[in-house]
Short mmCIF file of C-alpha atoms in Angstrom, two decimals:
data_model
loop_
_atom_site.label_atom_id
_atom_site.label_comp_id
_atom_site.label_asym_id
_atom_site.label_seq_id
_atom_site.Cartn_x
_atom_site.Cartn_y
_atom_site.Cartn_z
CA UNK A 1 -13.43 78.35 0.54
CA UNK A 2 -17.55 78.18 1.10
CA UNK A 3 -19.77 75.33 1.40
CA UNK A 4 -17.12 73.24 3.42
CA UNK A 5 -15.79 71.98 0.12
CA UNK A 6 -12.14 70.52 0.67
CA UNK A 7 -9.41 72.21 -1.42
CA UNK A 8 -6.15 70.57 -2.55
CA UNK A 9 -3.17 71.96 -0.69
CA UNK A 10 -0.83 74.02 -2.80
CA UNK A 11 1.42 71.91 -4.86
CA UNK A 12 -0.31 68.84 -3.52
CA UNK A 13 -2.40 66.27 -5.17
CA UNK A 14 -2.69 65.60 -8.95
CA UNK A 15 -3.66 68.72 -11.24
CA UNK A 16 -5.93 68.07 -14.18
CA UNK A 17 -4.80 68.67 -17.53
CA UNK A 18 -5.87 72.06 -19.28
CA UNK A 19 -7.70 70.16 -21.93
CA UNK A 20 -9.84 68.46 -19.09
CA UNK A 21 -8.93 64.87 -20.76
CA UNK A 22 -6.75 63.49 -17.89
CA UNK A 23 -4.09 64.36 -15.33
CA UNK A 24 -0.97 66.03 -16.54
CA UNK A 25 1.74 63.71 -17.78
CA UNK A 26 -0.04 60.62 -16.84
CA UNK A 27 -2.28 57.78 -18.00
CA UNK A 28 -4.90 57.70 -15.49
CA UNK A 29 -8.51 58.29 -15.94
CA UNK A 30 -9.91 61.93 -15.80
CA UNK A 31 -11.63 62.80 -12.67
CA UNK A 32 -11.51 65.37 -9.80
CA UNK A 33 -8.31 66.09 -8.06
CA UNK A 34 -8.25 64.01 -4.80
CA UNK A 35 -8.32 65.44 -1.56
CA UNK A 36 -5.73 64.89 1.26
CA UNK A 37 -5.35 61.34 2.34
CA UNK A 38 -7.23 60.36 5.49
CA UNK A 39 -5.36 60.97 8.99
CA UNK A 40 -5.07 57.24 9.55
CA UNK A 41 -3.71 56.63 6.11
CA UNK A 42 -0.86 59.47 6.70
CA UNK A 43 0.18 57.80 9.98
CA UNK A 44 0.24 54.29 8.26
CA UNK A 45 2.29 55.78 5.43
CA UNK A 46 4.66 57.33 8.09
CA UNK A 47 4.91 54.35 9.79
CA UNK A 48 5.77 52.26 6.87
CA UNK A 49 8.67 55.00 5.90
CA UNK A 50 10.09 54.57 9.43
CA UNK A 51 9.98 50.72 9.19
CA UNK A 52 11.85 50.73 6.16
CA UNK A 53 14.48 52.92 7.68
CA UNK A 54 15.09 50.67 10.57
CA UNK A 55 18.27 48.88 11.13
CA UNK A 56 18.52 45.72 8.83
CA UNK A 57 19.81 43.32 11.31
CA UNK A 58 16.87 41.12 11.10
CA UNK A 59 17.18 40.98 7.46
CA UNK A 60 20.11 38.42 7.77
CA UNK A 61 17.88 35.53 9.08
CA UNK A 62 15.59 36.10 6.05
CA UNK A 63 18.34 36.10 3.57
CA UNK A 64 19.73 33.06 5.00
CA UNK A 65 16.23 31.26 5.07
CA UNK A 66 15.77 32.55 1.42
CA UNK A 67 19.06 31.26 0.24
CA UNK A 68 18.56 27.42 2.01
CA UNK A 69 15.13 27.40 0.28
CA UNK A 70 16.75 28.39 -3.07
CA UNK A 71 19.69 25.95 -2.78
CA UNK A 72 16.99 23.20 -1.79
CA UNK A 73 14.81 24.04 -4.65
CA UNK A 74 17.86 23.97 -7.00
CA UNK A 75 18.81 20.59 -5.83
CA UNK A 76 15.26 19.28 -6.11
CA UNK A 77 15.12 20.29 -9.75
CA UNK A 78 18.97 19.83 -10.64
CA UNK A 79 19.31 18.96 -14.14
CA UNK A 80 22.24 16.88 -13.17
CA UNK A 81 19.83 14.56 -11.31
CA UNK A 82 16.79 14.56 -13.56
CA UNK A 83 18.17 14.86 -17.18
CA UNK A 84 21.06 13.23 -19.19
CA UNK A 85 24.14 14.99 -19.74
CA UNK A 86 24.02 18.19 -22.18
CA UNK A 87 20.30 18.27 -21.60
CA UNK A 88 18.73 21.39 -19.73
CA UNK A 89 15.27 22.13 -18.69
CA UNK A 90 15.60 24.97 -21.05
CA UNK A 91 15.85 22.46 -23.96
CA UNK A 92 12.55 21.07 -22.96
CA UNK A 93 10.63 24.40 -22.92
CA UNK A 94 9.91 24.12 -26.64
CA UNK A 95 6.44 23.23 -27.80
CA UNK A 96 7.30 20.10 -29.57
CA UNK A 97 4.40 18.38 -31.07
CA UNK A 98 0.94 17.78 -29.55
CA UNK A 99 0.99 18.50 -25.82
CA UNK A 100 4.72 19.73 -25.87
CA UNK A 101 6.90 17.80 -23.28
CA UNK A 102 5.90 16.54 -19.78
CA UNK A 103 6.18 19.31 -17.15
CA UNK A 104 6.13 19.20 -13.56
CA UNK A 105 3.12 21.89 -13.35
CA UNK A 106 0.93 19.22 -15.41
CA UNK A 107 0.63 17.24 -12.31
CA UNK A 108 -1.55 19.86 -10.93
CA UNK A 109 -4.36 18.92 -13.29
CA UNK A 110 -4.53 15.72 -11.43
CA UNK A 111 -6.18 16.95 -8.44
CA UNK A 112 -9.48 18.30 -9.79
CA UNK A 113 -9.39 15.26 -12.02
CA UNK A 114 -9.16 13.16 -8.80
CA UNK A 115 -12.12 15.04 -7.31
CA UNK A 116 -14.24 14.27 -10.37
CA UNK A 117 -13.35 10.52 -10.24
CA UNK A 118 -14.47 10.39 -6.63
CA UNK A 119 -17.75 12.14 -7.43
CA UNK A 120 -18.26 9.79 -10.21
CA UNK A 121 -17.58 6.59 -8.07
CA UNK A 122 -19.94 7.91 -5.51
CA UNK A 123 -22.91 8.07 -8.27
CA UNK A 124 -21.83 4.90 -9.74
CA UNK A 125 -22.03 2.87 -6.28
CA UNK A 126 -25.33 4.56 -5.66
CA UNK A 127 -27.07 4.16 -9.06
CA UNK A 128 -25.40 1.25 -10.67
CA UNK A 129 -23.33 -1.03 -8.30
CA UNK A 130 -26.08 -1.36 -5.56
CA UNK A 131 -28.87 -2.20 -7.90
CA UNK A 132 -26.61 -4.76 -9.36
CA UNK A 133 -25.90 -6.13 -5.86
CA UNK A 134 -29.79 -6.39 -5.12
CA UNK A 135 -30.30 -7.89 -8.47
CA UNK A 136 -27.83 -10.74 -7.48
CA UNK A 137 -29.25 -11.40 -4.09
CA UNK A 138 -26.97 -9.55 -1.68
CA UNK A 139 -29.34 -8.03 0.90
CA UNK A 140 -29.16 -4.59 2.19
CA UNK A 141 -29.65 -5.69 5.89
CA UNK A 142 -28.09 -4.42 9.10
CA UNK A 143 -25.89 -6.65 11.02
CA UNK A 144 -27.20 -9.07 13.54
CA UNK A 145 -26.55 -7.20 16.85
CA UNK A 146 -25.05 -9.04 19.68
CA UNK A 147 -27.01 -9.30 23.03
CA UNK A 148 -26.01 -6.25 25.29
CA UNK A 149 -23.71 -7.24 28.14
CA UNK A 150 -21.35 -4.81 29.79
CA UNK A 151 -18.97 -7.39 30.98
CA UNK A 152 -18.28 -9.00 27.89
CA UNK A 153 -18.32 -5.72 25.99
CA UNK A 154 -15.59 -4.38 28.19
CA UNK A 155 -13.49 -7.50 27.45
CA UNK A 156 -13.99 -7.13 23.79
CA UNK A 157 -12.97 -3.62 23.71
CA UNK A 158 -10.06 -3.53 26.08
CA UNK A 159 -8.71 -6.96 26.16
CA UNK A 160 -9.30 -9.31 23.24
CA UNK A 161 -11.71 -9.98 20.47
CA UNK A 162 -10.67 -13.86 20.57
CA UNK A 163 -10.68 -14.92 24.08
CA UNK A 164 -8.93 -18.37 25.01
CA UNK A 165 -10.48 -21.18 26.58
CA UNK A 166 -9.16 -20.02 30.30
CA UNK A 167 -10.83 -16.54 29.75
CA UNK A 168 -13.85 -18.16 28.24
CA UNK A 169 -14.17 -20.57 31.37
CA UNK A 170 -13.59 -17.49 33.72
CA UNK A 171 -16.28 -15.55 31.96
CA UNK A 172 -18.59 -18.48 32.31
CA UNK A 173 -18.57 -18.78 35.85
CA UNK A 174 -18.87 -15.03 36.17
CA UNK A 175 -21.94 -14.46 34.15
CA UNK A 176 -23.24 -18.05 34.77
CA UNK A 177 -23.36 -18.53 31.03
CA UNK A 178 -22.51 -21.56 28.78
CA UNK A 179 -19.01 -21.29 27.11
CA UNK A 180 -20.92 -21.95 23.91
CA UNK A 181 -23.04 -19.16 24.67
CA UNK A 182 -20.11 -16.88 25.26
CA UNK A 183 -18.37 -17.76 22.02
CA UNK A 184 -21.76 -17.03 20.07
CA UNK A 185 -21.83 -13.81 21.44
CA UNK A 186 -17.99 -12.91 20.58
CA UNK A 187 -18.72 -14.03 17.17
CA UNK A 188 -21.89 -12.08 16.73
CA UNK A 189 -19.98 -8.99 18.28
CA UNK A 190 -17.29 -9.36 15.63
CA UNK A 191 -19.40 -9.51 12.92
CA UNK A 192 -21.53 -6.51 13.99
CA UNK A 193 -18.36 -4.20 13.48
CA UNK A 194 -17.83 -5.78 9.84
CA UNK A 195 -19.43 -3.54 7.07
CA UNK A 196 -22.07 -5.21 5.18
CA UNK A 197 -21.25 -7.18 2.03
CA UNK A 198 -23.48 -4.69 -0.04
CA UNK A 199 -20.93 -2.03 0.67
CA UNK A 200 -17.93 -4.46 -0.04
CA UNK A 201 -19.69 -5.47 -3.40
CA UNK A 202 -20.06 -1.67 -4.52
CA UNK A 203 -16.49 -0.85 -3.74
CA UNK A 204 -15.36 -3.95 -5.74
CA UNK A 205 -17.54 -3.26 -8.56
CA UNK A 206 -16.16 0.36 -8.79
CA UNK A 207 -12.70 -0.87 -8.76
CA UNK A 208 -13.45 -3.47 -11.41
CA UNK A 209 -15.14 -0.99 -13.84
CA UNK A 210 -12.20 1.31 -13.54
CA UNK A 211 -9.34 -1.24 -13.96
CA UNK A 212 -11.34 -2.96 -16.83
CA UNK A 213 -11.87 0.45 -18.87
CA UNK A 214 -8.36 1.85 -18.20
CA UNK A 215 -7.08 -1.52 -19.29
CA UNK A 216 -8.92 -1.49 -22.45
CA UNK A 217 -8.05 2.13 -23.19
CA UNK A 218 -4.26 1.31 -22.57
CA UNK A 219 -4.53 -1.65 -25.15
CA UNK A 220 -6.15 0.66 -27.56
CA UNK A 221 -3.63 3.27 -27.14
CA UNK A 222 -0.65 1.11 -26.96
CA UNK A 223 -1.84 -1.03 -29.90
CA UNK A 224 -1.12 2.18 -32.22
CA UNK A 225 2.28 3.30 -30.53
CA UNK A 226 5.43 2.19 -32.06
CA UNK A 227 7.15 1.49 -28.71
CA UNK A 228 4.59 -1.28 -27.93
CA UNK A 229 5.98 -3.42 -30.96
CA UNK A 230 9.60 -2.11 -30.75
CA UNK A 231 10.22 -1.45 -27.08
CA UNK A 232 13.70 0.20 -28.09
CA UNK A 233 11.51 3.00 -29.27
CA UNK A 234 11.00 4.12 -25.66
CA UNK A 235 14.68 5.48 -25.69
CA UNK A 236 15.24 6.79 -29.06
CA UNK A 237 15.49 10.58 -29.18
CA UNK A 238 15.08 10.61 -25.41
CA UNK A 239 14.23 12.94 -23.55
CA UNK A 240 13.04 14.91 -26.75
CA UNK A 241 9.74 12.59 -27.00
CA UNK A 242 6.80 14.88 -27.11
CA UNK A 243 3.53 14.00 -25.63
CA UNK A 244 0.32 13.17 -27.40
CA UNK A 245 -3.02 13.58 -26.32
CA UNK A 246 -3.60 9.98 -25.74
CA UNK A 247 -0.65 9.61 -23.70
CA UNK A 248 -1.45 12.50 -21.46
CA UNK A 249 -4.90 11.32 -20.80
CA UNK A 250 -3.75 8.08 -20.01
CA UNK A 251 -1.00 9.17 -17.48
CA UNK A 252 -3.25 11.87 -16.04
CA UNK A 253 -6.54 9.51 -15.55
CA UNK A 254 -4.01 6.54 -13.91
CA UNK A 255 -2.31 9.15 -11.41
CA UNK A 256 -5.92 10.76 -10.62
CA UNK A 257 -7.25 7.21 -9.85
CA UNK A 258 -4.58 6.55 -7.37
CA UNK A 259 -4.81 9.92 -5.63
CA UNK A 260 -8.69 9.24 -5.21
CA UNK A 261 -7.83 5.75 -3.81
CA UNK A 262 -5.17 7.55 -1.33
CA UNK A 263 -7.89 9.80 -0.09
CA UNK A 264 -11.12 7.47 -0.18
CA UNK A 265 -9.46 4.56 1.87
CA UNK A 266 -9.86 6.72 4.99
CA UNK A 267 -13.73 6.25 4.29
CA UNK A 268 -13.74 3.05 2.83
CA UNK A 269 -13.75 -0.25 4.44
CA UNK A 270 -11.02 -0.37 7.21
CA UNK A 271 -8.97 -3.27 6.34
CA UNK A 272 -6.21 -5.06 8.19
CA UNK A 273 -3.53 -3.84 5.85
CA UNK A 274 -4.53 -0.34 5.76
CA UNK A 275 -1.09 0.80 6.45
CA UNK A 276 0.46 -1.34 3.72
CA UNK A 277 -2.20 -0.34 1.06
CA UNK A 278 -1.40 3.32 1.93
CA UNK A 279 2.06 2.80 1.36
CA UNK A 280 1.61 1.18 -1.69
CA UNK A 281 -0.60 3.92 -3.28
CA UNK A 282 2.00 6.43 -2.12
CA UNK A 283 4.62 4.39 -3.76
CA UNK A 284 2.53 4.23 -7.11
CA UNK A 285 1.80 7.76 -7.10
CA UNK A 286 5.64 8.42 -6.71
CA UNK A 287 6.55 6.15 -9.63
CA UNK A 288 3.83 7.75 -11.99
CA UNK A 289 4.95 11.03 -10.80
CA UNK A 290 8.58 10.52 -11.18
CA UNK A 291 8.31 8.91 -14.72
CA UNK A 292 6.15 11.76 -16.05
CA UNK A 293 8.23 14.52 -14.81
CA UNK A 294 11.37 12.61 -16.33
CA UNK A 295 9.73 12.05 -19.57
CA UNK A 296 9.94 8.17 -19.04
CA UNK A 297 6.40 7.96 -19.96
CA UNK A 298 6.81 5.37 -22.90
CA UNK A 299 7.96 2.98 -20.75
CA UNK A 300 5.62 4.07 -17.96
CA UNK A 301 2.71 3.26 -20.21
CA UNK A 302 3.65 -0.38 -20.67
CA UNK A 303 4.23 -0.68 -16.92
CA UNK A 304 0.70 0.83 -16.03
CA UNK A 305 -1.06 -1.45 -18.62
CA UNK A 306 0.92 -4.59 -17.66
CA UNK A 307 -0.15 -3.95 -13.96
CA UNK A 308 -3.96 -3.29 -14.94
CA UNK A 309 -4.17 -6.57 -17.00
CA UNK A 310 -4.75 -8.57 -13.63
CA UNK A 311 -6.40 -6.18 -11.47
CA UNK A 312 -9.81 -6.27 -12.93
CA UNK A 313 -9.68 -10.06 -12.67
CA UNK A 314 -9.08 -9.96 -9.09
CA UNK A 315 -11.88 -7.46 -8.32
CA UNK A 316 -14.08 -9.77 -10.69
CA UNK A 317 -13.38 -12.77 -8.13
CA UNK A 318 -14.35 -10.75 -5.29
CA UNK A 319 -17.83 -9.74 -6.88
CA UNK A 320 -18.35 -13.52 -7.45
CA UNK A 321 -17.56 -14.29 -4.05
CA UNK A 322 -19.67 -11.57 -2.60
CA UNK A 323 -22.56 -12.84 -4.88
CA UNK A 324 -22.05 -16.57 -3.55
CA UNK A 325 -20.84 -17.81 -6.97
CA UNK A 326 -18.25 -20.03 -5.54
CA UNK A 327 -17.47 -21.92 -8.86
CA UNK A 328 -17.18 -18.66 -10.71
CA UNK A 329 -14.87 -17.28 -7.99
CA UNK A 330 -12.71 -20.04 -7.98
CA UNK A 331 -12.22 -19.91 -11.89
CA UNK A 332 -11.75 -16.26 -11.94
CA UNK A 333 -9.16 -16.71 -9.03
CA UNK A 334 -7.15 -19.11 -10.72
CA UNK A 335 -6.87 -17.10 -14.10
CA UNK A 336 -6.00 -14.18 -11.95
CA UNK A 337 -3.36 -16.18 -10.41
CA UNK A 338 -2.17 -17.31 -13.90
CA UNK A 339 -2.27 -13.86 -15.37
CA UNK A 340 -0.69 -12.28 -12.34
CA UNK A 341 2.35 -14.64 -12.38
CA UNK A 342 2.72 -14.50 -16.17
CA UNK A 343 2.79 -10.71 -16.28
CA UNK A 344 4.87 -9.96 -13.14
CA UNK A 345 7.32 -12.87 -13.17
CA UNK A 346 7.57 -13.20 -16.90
CA UNK A 347 6.71 -10.11 -19.13
CA UNK A 348 7.87 -7.67 -16.41
CA UNK A 349 11.28 -8.54 -15.81
CA UNK A 350 12.23 -10.28 -19.16
CA UNK A 351 10.48 -7.32 -21.15
CA UNK A 352 10.23 -3.98 -19.04
CA UNK A 353 13.23 -4.48 -16.73
CA UNK A 354 15.62 -5.71 -19.51
CA UNK A 355 14.92 -2.39 -21.41
CA UNK A 356 14.96 -0.19 -18.57
CA UNK A 357 17.99 -1.53 -17.41
CA UNK A 358 20.27 -2.86 -20.42
CA UNK A 359 18.71 -1.26 -23.64
CA UNK A 360 18.40 2.17 -22.10
CA UNK A 361 22.02 1.78 -20.82
CA UNK A 362 23.26 1.28 -24.31
CA UNK A 363 21.14 4.03 -25.83
CA UNK A 364 20.90 7.01 -23.66
CA UNK A 365 23.65 5.74 -20.62
CA UNK A 366 23.22 6.24 -17.06
CA UNK A 367 22.36 9.17 -14.92
CA UNK A 368 21.30 9.87 -11.37
CA UNK A 369 17.49 9.70 -11.72
CA UNK A 370 17.90 6.76 -14.19
CA UNK A 371 19.65 4.94 -11.21
CA UNK A 372 16.77 5.76 -8.88
CA UNK A 373 14.02 4.75 -11.48
CA UNK A 374 15.28 1.26 -12.00
CA UNK A 375 15.93 0.88 -8.29
CA UNK A 376 12.24 1.62 -7.68
CA UNK A 377 11.33 -0.88 -10.43
CA UNK A 378 13.41 -3.56 -8.99
CA UNK A 379 12.04 -3.16 -5.64
CA UNK A 380 8.57 -3.75 -7.49
CA UNK A 381 9.90 -6.76 -8.93
CA UNK A 382 10.76 -8.22 -5.25
CA UNK A 383 7.31 -7.41 -4.30
CA UNK A 384 6.04 -9.29 -7.32
CA UNK A 385 7.71 -12.40 -6.21
CA UNK A 386 6.56 -12.17 -2.89
CA UNK A 387 3.04 -11.69 -3.95
CA UNK A 388 3.19 -14.20 -6.48
CA UNK A 389 4.15 -16.86 -3.92
CA UNK A 390 1.21 -16.00 -1.74
CA UNK A 391 -1.21 -15.85 -4.67
CA UNK A 392 0.03 -19.25 -5.78
CA UNK A 393 -0.32 -20.76 -2.60
CA UNK A 394 -4.08 -19.72 -2.25
CA UNK A 395 -4.77 -21.18 -5.81
CA UNK A 396 -3.25 -24.51 -5.08
CA UNK A 397 -5.17 -24.73 -1.75
CA UNK A 398 -8.37 -23.66 -3.71
CA UNK A 399 -7.73 -26.38 -6.49
CA UNK A 400 -6.88 -29.02 -3.88
CA UNK A 401 -10.07 -28.08 -1.49
CA UNK A 402 -12.31 -26.77 -4.22
CA UNK A 403 -12.74 -23.36 -2.55
CA UNK A 404 -10.82 -20.08 -2.76
CA UNK A 405 -10.23 -18.50 0.63
CA UNK A 406 -11.52 -15.25 1.56
CA UNK A 407 -9.36 -11.97 1.12
CA UNK A 408 -7.18 -12.14 4.36
CA UNK A 409 -6.39 -8.46 3.86
CA UNK A 410 -10.22 -7.70 3.97
CA UNK A 411 -12.09 -7.10 6.86
CA UNK A 412 -13.64 -10.64 6.69
CA UNK A 413 -12.47 -13.05 9.27
CA UNK A 414 -13.77 -16.35 8.04
CA UNK A 415 -16.18 -17.79 5.49
CA UNK A 416 -17.69 -19.94 8.33
CA UNK A 417 -18.71 -16.81 10.60
CA UNK A 418 -20.86 -14.88 7.99
CA UNK A 419 -22.59 -18.34 7.39
CA UNK A 420 -23.08 -18.60 11.38
CA UNK A 421 -24.31 -15.00 11.54
CA UNK A 422 -27.05 -15.82 9.05
CA UNK A 423 -27.70 -19.09 10.78
CA UNK A 424 -27.93 -17.45 14.25
CA UNK A 425 -30.45 -15.02 12.75
CA UNK A 426 -32.69 -18.08 13.07
CA UNK A 427 -31.56 -19.51 16.22
CA UNK A 428 -29.59 -18.16 18.98
CA UNK A 429 -26.69 -20.09 18.52
CA UNK A 430 -26.10 -22.58 15.63
CA UNK A 431 -24.27 -25.65 15.34
CA UNK A 432 -20.52 -24.84 14.90
CA UNK A 433 -19.00 -28.19 15.18
CA UNK A 434 -17.18 -27.65 11.62
CA UNK A 435 -16.23 -24.11 12.62
CA UNK A 436 -12.66 -25.14 13.15
CA UNK A 437 -12.41 -27.06 9.71
CA UNK A 438 -14.11 -24.19 8.05
CA UNK A 439 -11.78 -21.69 9.49
CA UNK A 440 -8.87 -23.55 8.01
CA UNK A 441 -10.55 -23.62 4.80
CA UNK A 442 -11.80 -20.07 4.82
CA UNK A 443 -8.70 -18.28 6.62
CA UNK A 444 -5.34 -19.34 5.18
CA UNK A 445 -2.76 -17.35 6.59
CA UNK A 446 -1.73 -13.75 5.93
CA UNK A 447 -2.33 -13.65 1.98
CA UNK A 448 -2.41 -10.30 0.72
CA UNK A 449 -3.98 -11.12 -2.54
CA UNK A 450 -5.89 -8.01 -3.36
CA UNK A 451 -3.64 -5.47 -4.88
CA UNK A 452 0.08 -5.18 -4.96
#
């Protein structure tokens, strides 16, 4: 054929229909008949054909792995575990009313919302919290830098940040420095690693704003919910309880916020109880997710609102502390202590646990995930007792001594050290004869009183 034009081999390719509208017997678009496939493609197609004809011995392992994953998946979403008797996942596929029934795939929407919450937080801290901090007199200053000294720096990094008397005397002889000067150097060096008060104020103001807003939303939503006034409504017609838009948004926002805290704590102020708070956030996310998938969302909204009732008061007390409004800080912390004890030791066990243990047993009966859910809630109650003891102890000392101790779970070592740092910016080493007394007053044991 002239002109170098490729011609389809006899019987090969796809012939055009006689009417010119498309290929014979097919639904493809009209066009010229394709030429022969490229040589490399023919080779690849031949290799694929040979691979399909290979011995199937290796497929046994793939089949076994697939079977094991299928068993694991089936066990993970077992209806016998998640749902009451005579209820299947198919029963919950119906639309119901509003947003239908809770489904596990709804949880996926949490992650973009969490990213959005984190973005809003960055803007909030930059354009709202920081100006508020500057307005109340919190300075945007760099920490006081300790005098460079290789020997003391090595001791600080490798050995201890709190040298005892024996080590202080040895360093004094080695450097020909006064012991008091060495103590001053270590205090400045510890303060040098601390984040500024401005950063802590912005973080607390963000948490205060979110906790207050979500608590107000929760109260507004629950006020018109029948199970807020009659808690037995949490179990009537369970699990055929469809979602409403308000309930869905409430759950998604709470869960997204804790996911944002889970990831942001890696870039936030590093606190002494980083691991404890990581586990706490993980447990909170697990409980919220578990109750959503299991459609225990009605009682879940009550639990979330109950816990939010005291969180914003704690953050408000921190804000007053950073702004050096000590009397306001003391008042807010005492109010927080009272609300915490009433909600966690009164309302939670006698209202929430009573309905999840006894009323639900009477109405729907126990099943495997019911036991797990109540077990987690019972563990949470034990933690409430422990935290309440610590908080009451701090509040009692505040009433006796007239000053609330600083948050020991935070990165603040003692109230006197920040005062010493401010004083030492004027003089190399201020008078600290009262440092011991201030340390006792400002550093009262291991009091994890910030969040659950």
